[in-house]
Amino acid sequence: QEEPSKVVAVGAGVASISTNQAGGWYSYRASKTALNAFMKNLSIEGGRHKVSAFTLYPQMVETALSKPYVKGNPYPELRSPEETADQMLELITSFGISDTGRFVNIWSREDIPW
């Protein structure tokens, strides 16, 4: 049986409308929420053609970009880009058509509410 094609997006926790308790970050939050809407729609359309579409959330990754925000990081640790990429590749490889439409925290493997 042929593997489905996969479309993967890198999402952000601030894109979850239902868990937004802090407000702020208007442009970033809106752009990541738009990405979620796009991926959700693509998962519906793609599912009709054996294309799986899902969004992965890596939490905050230890990079130069994240340095100014480390103080407000709600997670117990920052992961390296290499560790994050390995975890994402593991999920991408293991996910199939039944995972289409998911918005997933890559560490807990739990779905994040849209």
XYZ file of C-alpha atoms in Angstrom:
114
model
C 0.000 0.000 0.000
C 1.312 3.418 -0.977
C 2.288 5.860 1.772
C 0.197 9.028 1.836
C 1.868 12.293 0.956
C 2.433 14.489 4.003
C 2.213 18.234 4.457
C 3.690 19.382 7.754
C 3.598 22.833 9.331
C 5.464 24.107 12.366
C 2.889 25.701 14.637
C 2.907 27.639 17.880
C 0.971 27.261 21.090
C -0.135 30.903 20.878
C -2.173 29.915 17.812
C -4.684 28.002 19.927
C -7.721 30.265 20.192
C -9.346 28.224 22.945
C -6.301 28.269 25.245
C -5.430 31.969 24.819
C -5.309 33.420 28.324
C -2.627 36.063 27.806
C -3.583 38.073 24.736
C -0.885 40.109 23.033
C 1.478 39.050 20.261
C -1.164 40.122 17.735
C 0.737 39.687 14.475
C 2.498 36.451 15.436
C -0.611 34.953 17.038
C -2.796 35.900 14.053
C -0.340 34.519 11.499
C 0.037 31.194 13.336
C -3.750 30.963 13.797
C -4.158 31.538 10.048
C -1.650 28.747 9.452
C -3.785 26.463 11.636
C -6.904 27.345 9.635
C -5.043 26.614 6.400
C -3.740 23.266 7.679
C -7.139 22.220 9.039
C -8.728 22.996 5.673
C -5.930 21.228 3.799
C -6.368 18.167 6.023
C -10.012 17.905 4.967
C -9.333 18.367 1.263
C -6.124 16.353 1.315
C -7.765 13.461 3.130
C -9.863 12.901 0.003
C -6.666 12.342 -1.984
C -4.447 10.415 0.455
C -2.620 13.538 1.589
C -2.071 13.866 5.329
C -1.706 17.398 6.713
C -0.804 18.110 10.321
C 0.788 20.804 12.444
C 3.584 20.123 14.911
C 4.315 22.338 17.893
C 7.919 22.080 19.190
C 7.494 24.507 22.114
C 10.273 27.037 22.582
C 13.548 25.902 21.000
C 16.941 27.120 22.209
C 17.969 29.512 19.441
C 19.122 33.112 19.116
C 15.525 34.007 18.171
C 14.137 32.651 21.455
C 16.743 34.274 23.759
C 14.711 37.429 24.485
C 11.689 35.307 25.483
C 13.355 32.687 27.701
C 12.333 34.505 30.885
C 8.658 33.947 30.089
C 9.086 30.369 28.882
C 6.368 28.243 30.519
C 8.119 24.946 29.755
C 10.556 23.148 32.074
C 13.397 23.164 29.566
C 14.468 24.436 26.189
C 15.395 21.805 23.630
C 18.197 22.105 21.099
C 17.359 22.515 17.420
C 18.884 19.090 16.750
C 16.819 17.343 19.433
C 13.704 19.137 18.211
C 14.334 18.153 14.585
C 14.886 14.503 15.584
C 11.613 14.450 17.517
C 9.732 16.074 14.653
C 11.151 13.616 12.116
C 10.125 10.707 14.325
C 6.540 11.977 14.396
C 6.467 12.803 10.692
C 7.653 9.298 9.900
C 5.157 7.620 12.226
C 2.113 9.725 11.335
C -0.239 8.475 8.653
C -3.508 9.415 7.067
C -5.381 8.842 10.342
C -3.357 11.709 11.864
C -4.479 14.260 9.318
C -5.880 17.417 10.868
C -3.934 17.144 14.113
C -2.217 20.022 15.924
C 0.287 18.186 18.135
C 2.766 19.028 20.874
C 5.807 17.051 19.721
C 6.999 16.225 23.258
C 3.781 15.097 24.925
C 2.221 13.915 21.633
C -1.022 15.413 22.871
C -3.364 17.294 20.577
C -3.610 21.029 21.133
C -7.099 22.534 20.866
C -7.552 24.661 17.777
